Amino acid sequence: MTSYEPSGDRAAVPPYDAVVLAGGAARRLGGADKPGVHVGGRALLDRVLTACADARTTVVVADARPTARPVLWAREDPPGGGPLAALGAGLRRTTAGELLVLSADLPFLGAATVGRLLTALRASDADGVLLTDTDGRDQPLVAAYRAEALRRGLAALSTEHGGLTGLPLRRLTGALDLTRVPDPVASFDCDTWDDIAAARARIREHGHVLDEWISAAKDELGIDLDVDMRLLLDLARDAAHGVARPAAPLTTFLVGYAAGRAGGGPEAVAEASRKAAALAQRWADEAAAAKADAAPDATPDSRPDAG
């Protein structure tokens, strides 16, 4: 068993598939629909699906429901047969050699962590790479596995026990060679209402709230576009300071509209932002020059538009 320290870099990766287990009973939440519980304005399931959005195929093992992006649906037989049976049902609908396996209650899982898991898997000879939580405990439902290792293990267990229903996940993972990636944030899962409250509080902290809001807004509006948010924020600041405070939201709206008319995409947004920022700077320069040139005893009647 080895340990791997994440570097934070996302390497170019070949296709992988993802299986998301979302059909649990959520007994510690009083039987609530846990995948549909909202954190930061987004359902927990949608947050997880966003993290693995570049998977070639994503299978959600649960009853079908509306989601932020298209997925395939599967269900273990009988429903409620436990995580091993659910994993087997999802695995049957995948074909990639590498498989991301996730639970549907991970509010802080992001694409960067998915990339670290896959990169670590490819850098080792292990059967899988999983996250460990703040106490060092394995989180086998935040992991990347070699699909063939899972298929072999599930087939052996099914033969031994006459099926997978009711078997604990550790019966599979205990027989695999696994690499560990410590990540107490991305491995945080929501089992109780206290966990939900903690997640909701964290995303409203100063260092997280803006990114969370942008991600939620893009999901809600159906926008899959990565743009330079710092550029847009700088533009909004310049418009607010150099023109007037209401100019900030109106200018960023106009930038988006112009970028859309130009065909969309990050480059169109950046070009429209640069033009608007240059205009805001010219506006501010003129205002500063006018103020410097004004006579000390100037009155309102000396303005060019004075009647």
Coordinates of C-alpha atoms in Angstrom, one line a residue:
M1 CA 0.0 0.0 0.0
T2 CA 1.5 3.3 -1.0
S3 CA 0.8 7.0 -0.4
Y4 CA 0.7 9.7 -3.0
E5 CA 0.8 13.5 -2.4
P6 CA -1.2 15.4 -4.9
S7 CA 0.6 18.0 -7.0
G8 CA -2.4 20.0 -8.0
D9 CA -1.6 19.8 -11.7
R10 CA -4.1 18.4 -14.2
A11 CA -2.4 16.3 -16.9
A12 CA -4.0 15.6 -20.3
V13 CA -5.7 12.2 -19.8
P14 CA -7.2 9.5 -22.0
P15 CA -10.9 8.8 -21.7
Y16 CA -12.3 7.5 -18.5
D17 CA -15.8 6.6 -17.3
A18 CA -17.5 7.5 -14.1
V19 CA -20.0 5.7 -11.9
V20 CA -21.8 7.7 -9.3
L21 CA -23.7 5.8 -6.5
A22 CA -26.8 7.8 -5.6
G23 CA -29.3 5.3 -4.5
G24 CA -28.7 5.0 -0.8
A25 CA -31.4 5.1 1.9
A26 CA -29.8 8.2 3.7
R27 CA -31.0 6.9 7.1
R28 CA -28.9 9.4 9.0
L29 CA -30.7 12.2 7.1
G30 CA -34.1 10.7 8.1
G31 CA -34.6 9.2 4.7
A32 CA -34.3 12.5 2.9
D33 CA -33.5 12.6 -0.8
K34 CA -29.8 13.2 -0.2
P35 CA -28.6 13.5 -3.8
G36 CA -31.2 16.3 -4.2
V37 CA -30.2 18.3 -1.1
H38 CA -28.9 21.7 -2.1
V39 CA -25.6 23.1 -1.0
G40 CA -24.7 26.4 -2.5
G41 CA -27.8 26.4 -4.6
R42 CA -26.9 23.1 -6.3
A43 CA -28.0 19.6 -5.7
L44 CA -25.3 17.4 -4.2
L45 CA -25.6 15.1 -7.2
D46 CA -25.1 17.9 -9.7
R47 CA -22.0 19.1 -7.9
V48 CA -20.5 15.7 -8.2
L49 CA -21.5 15.4 -11.9
T50 CA -19.8 18.8 -12.6
A51 CA -16.6 17.5 -11.1
C52 CA -16.5 14.6 -13.6
A53 CA -18.0 16.4 -16.5
D54 CA -15.2 15.3 -18.9
A55 CA -15.9 11.6 -18.3
R56 CA -16.6 9.9 -21.6
T57 CA -19.6 8.1 -20.0
T58 CA -21.2 8.9 -16.6
V59 CA -23.5 6.3 -15.1
V60 CA -25.6 7.2 -12.1
V61 CA -26.9 4.3 -10.1
A62 CA -30.3 5.4 -8.8
D63 CA -33.8 6.1 -10.0
A64 CA -33.7 8.6 -12.8
R65 CA -34.2 12.3 -12.0
P66 CA -33.4 15.7 -13.7
T67 CA -29.7 16.5 -13.6
A68 CA -27.5 19.4 -14.7
R69 CA -26.0 17.3 -17.5
P70 CA -27.0 14.1 -19.4
V71 CA -26.0 10.8 -17.8
L72 CA -26.9 7.1 -18.2
W73 CA -29.0 5.5 -15.5
A74 CA -28.7 2.1 -13.9
R75 CA -30.1 0.3 -10.9
E76 CA -29.0 -2.7 -8.9
D77 CA -31.4 -5.6 -8.7
P78 CA -33.0 -5.6 -6.2
P79 CA -32.8 -1.9 -5.5
G80 CA -31.2 -1.2 -2.2
G81 CA -28.8 -4.1 -2.5
G82 CA -25.8 -2.1 -1.2
P83 CA -22.8 -0.3 -2.7
L84 CA -21.2 -3.5 -4.2
A85 CA -24.4 -4.4 -6.1
A86 CA -24.8 -0.8 -7.2
L87 CA -21.2 -0.6 -8.4
G88 CA -21.7 -3.8 -10.4
A89 CA -24.8 -2.4 -12.0
G90 CA -23.0 0.8 -13.0
L91 CA -19.8 -1.0 -14.2
R92 CA -21.8 -3.0 -16.7
R93 CA -22.7 0.2 -18.6
T94 CA -19.1 1.4 -18.9
T95 CA -16.3 0.5 -21.3
A96 CA -13.3 2.7 -20.4
G97 CA -10.2 1.1 -18.9
E98 CA -10.2 3.6 -16.1
L99 CA -13.2 4.2 -13.9
L100 CA -14.0 7.0 -11.5
V101 CA -16.2 5.8 -8.6
L102 CA -18.0 8.4 -6.6
S103 CA -20.7 8.8 -4.0
A104 CA -23.3 11.5 -4.7
D105 CA -22.8 13.4 -1.5
L106 CA -19.4 15.1 -2.0
P107 CA -19.9 18.9 -1.9
F108 CA -16.3 19.9 -2.4
L109 CA -15.2 17.5 -5.0
G110 CA -13.8 19.3 -8.1
A111 CA -12.3 18.6 -11.4
A112 CA -8.8 19.2 -10.1
T113 CA -9.2 16.4 -7.6
V114 CA -10.6 14.1 -10.3
G115 CA -7.5 14.9 -12.3
R116 CA -5.1 14.1 -9.4
L117 CA -6.8 10.8 -8.9
L118 CA -6.4 9.8 -12.5
T119 CA -2.9 11.1 -12.8
A120 CA -1.9 9.1 -9.7
L121 CA -3.5 6.0 -11.1
R122 CA -1.5 6.3 -14.3
A123 CA 1.7 7.0 -12.4
S124 CA 1.5 3.7 -10.5
D125 CA 0.9 0.0 -11.0
A126 CA -1.9 0.0 -8.4
D127 CA -5.4 -1.3 -8.9
G128 CA -6.8 2.0 -7.7
V129 CA -6.2 5.4 -6.1
L130 CA -8.6 6.6 -3.4
L131 CA -8.8 9.7 -1.1
T132 CA -8.3 9.6 2.6
D133 CA -10.2 11.9 4.9
T134 CA -9.0 14.2 7.7
D135 CA -8.6 11.2 10.1
G136 CA -6.7 9.2 7.4
R137 CA -9.6 6.8 6.7
D138 CA -10.0 5.4 3.3
Q139 CA -12.8 6.8 1.1
P140 CA -13.3 4.1 -1.6
L141 CA -16.2 6.1 -3.1
V142 CA -13.9 8.9 -4.0
A143 CA -11.5 6.9 -6.1
A144 CA -10.2 6.0 -9.6
Y145 CA -9.8 2.3 -10.4
R146 CA -8.6 0.1 -13.2
A147 CA -11.9 -1.2 -14.5
E148 CA -10.5 -4.7 -15.2
A149 CA -9.4 -5.0 -11.5
L150 CA -13.0 -4.1 -10.4
R151 CA -14.6 -6.6 -12.8
R152 CA -12.3 -9.4 -11.7
G153 CA -13.0 -8.7 -8.0
L154 CA -16.7 -8.3 -8.4
A155 CA -16.9 -11.5 -10.5
A156 CA -15.0 -13.5 -7.8
L157 CA -17.2 -12.2 -5.0
S158 CA -20.4 -12.9 -7.0
T159 CA -19.3 -16.4 -7.7
E160 CA -18.3 -17.0 -4.0
H161 CA -21.5 -15.5 -2.5
G162 CA -24.0 -16.2 -5.3
G163 CA -24.4 -12.5 -6.0
L164 CA -23.3 -9.0 -4.7
T165 CA -26.4 -8.0 -2.7
G166 CA -25.7 -7.0 0.8
L167 CA -21.9 -7.4 0.6
P168 CA -19.9 -4.5 2.1
L169 CA -17.6 -2.5 -0.1
R170 CA -14.5 -3.5 1.8
R171 CA -14.9 -7.1 0.6
L172 CA -13.8 -5.7 -2.8
T173 CA -11.4 -3.0 -1.8
G174 CA -9.6 -5.1 0.8
A175 CA -8.4 -7.4 -2.0
L176 CA -7.1 -4.6 -4.2
D177 CA -3.7 -2.9 -4.3
L178 CA -4.6 0.7 -3.6
T179 CA -2.7 4.0 -3.5
R180 CA -3.8 6.7 -1.0
V181 CA -4.2 10.4 -1.7
P182 CA -4.8 12.6 1.4
D183 CA -7.5 15.2 0.8
P184 CA -9.6 16.1 3.8
V185 CA -11.7 18.7 1.9
A186 CA -12.6 16.8 -1.3
S187 CA -13.3 13.6 0.7
F188 CA -15.8 15.4 2.9
D189 CA -19.2 13.7 2.5
C190 CA -22.6 14.7 3.9
D191 CA -24.0 11.9 6.0
T192 CA -25.9 14.0 8.5
W193 CA -27.7 17.4 8.6
D194 CA -24.8 18.7 10.6
D195 CA -22.6 17.8 7.7
I196 CA -25.0 19.6 5.3
A197 CA -24.9 22.7 7.6
A198 CA -21.1 22.7 7.7
A199 CA -20.8 22.4 3.9
R200 CA -23.3 25.3 3.4
A201 CA -21.4 27.4 5.9
R202 CA -18.0 26.7 4.3
I203 CA -19.0 27.8 0.8
R204 CA -20.2 31.1 2.1
E205 CA -16.7 31.9 3.5
H206 CA -15.0 34.8 1.9
G207 CA -12.4 32.7 0.0
H208 CA -15.0 30.4 -1.5
V209 CA -18.3 32.2 -2.1
L210 CA -17.5 33.8 -5.5
D211 CA -16.3 30.6 -7.1
E212 CA -19.2 28.8 -5.7
W213 CA -21.7 31.4 -7.0
I214 CA -20.2 31.4 -10.5
S215 CA -20.3 27.6 -10.7
A216 CA -23.9 27.5 -9.5
A217 CA -24.9 30.3 -11.9
K218 CA -23.2 28.4 -14.9
D219 CA -25.1 25.2 -14.0
E220 CA -28.4 27.0 -13.6
L221 CA -28.0 28.8 -16.9
G222 CA -26.6 25.8 -18.8
I223 CA -23.3 27.6 -19.5
D224 CA -20.2 25.4 -20.0
L225 CA -17.6 28.1 -20.4
D226 CA -14.4 28.8 -18.7
V227 CA -13.5 32.4 -18.8
D228 CA -11.0 34.6 -16.9
M229 CA -13.0 35.7 -13.9
R230 CA -10.2 38.0 -12.7
L231 CA -10.4 39.9 -16.0
L232 CA -14.2 40.4 -15.6
L233 CA -13.8 41.4 -12.0
D234 CA -11.1 44.0 -13.0
L235 CA -13.5 45.3 -15.6
A236 CA -16.3 45.6 -13.2
R237 CA -14.1 47.4 -10.7
D238 CA -12.8 49.8 -13.4
A239 CA -16.3 50.6 -14.6
A240 CA -17.6 51.2 -11.1
H241 CA -14.7 53.5 -10.1
G242 CA -14.1 55.2 -13.4
V243 CA -17.7 55.7 -14.5
A244 CA -20.4 55.0 -11.8
R245 CA -21.2 52.1 -9.5
P246 CA -24.2 50.9 -11.6
A247 CA -21.9 50.7 -14.6
A248 CA -20.2 47.5 -13.3
P249 CA -23.1 45.0 -13.7
L250 CA -24.4 46.7 -16.8
T251 CA -20.9 46.7 -18.5
T252 CA -20.3 43.0 -17.7
F253 CA -23.8 42.2 -19.1
L254 CA -22.9 44.1 -22.3
V255 CA -19.6 42.2 -22.5
G256 CA -21.5 38.9 -22.3
Y257 CA -23.9 40.0 -25.0
A258 CA -21.2 41.2 -27.3
A259 CA -19.2 37.9 -26.8
G260 CA -22.3 35.9 -27.6
R261 CA -22.9 37.8 -30.8
A262 CA -19.2 37.2 -31.7
G263 CA -19.7 33.4 -31.4
G264 CA -19.1 33.0 -27.7
G265 CA -16.1 31.2 -26.2
P266 CA -13.4 32.4 -23.8
E267 CA -11.6 34.4 -26.5
A268 CA -14.7 36.3 -27.4
V269 CA -15.3 37.2 -23.7
A270 CA -11.7 38.2 -23.3
E271 CA -11.7 40.5 -26.4
A272 CA -14.9 42.2 -25.4
S273 CA -13.6 42.6 -21.9
R274 CA -10.4 44.2 -23.1
K275 CA -12.4 46.7 -25.3
A276 CA -14.7 47.6 -22.4
A277 CA -11.8 48.0 -20.0
A278 CA -10.0 50.3 -22.4
L279 CA -13.1 52.4 -22.7
A280 CA -13.5 52.6 -19.0
Q281 CA -9.9 53.7 -18.7
R282 CA -10.4 56.4 -21.3
W283 CA -13.5 57.5 -19.5
A284 CA -11.6 57.7 -16.2
D285 CA -8.7 59.5 -17.7
E286 CA -11.0 62.2 -19.2
A287 CA -12.7 62.7 -15.9
A288 CA -9.4 63.1 -14.2
A289 CA -8.2 65.5 -16.8
A290 CA -11.4 67.5 -16.6
K291 CA -11.0 67.8 -12.8
A292 CA -7.4 68.9 -13.1
D293 CA -8.2 71.5 -15.7
A294 CA -11.1 73.0 -13.8
A295 CA -10.5 76.6 -12.6
P296 CA -10.3 76.9 -8.8
D297 CA -13.3 79.2 -8.8
A298 CA -15.4 77.3 -11.3
T299 CA -19.1 77.2 -10.8
P300 CA -21.7 74.7 -12.2
D301 CA -22.6 77.4 -14.8
S302 CA -19.2 77.0 -16.4
R303 CA -19.9 73.4 -17.5
P304 CA -20.1 73.0 -21.3
D305 CA -23.7 72.0 -21.1
A306 CA -24.7 74.8 -18.9
G307 CA -27.7 76.8 -20.2

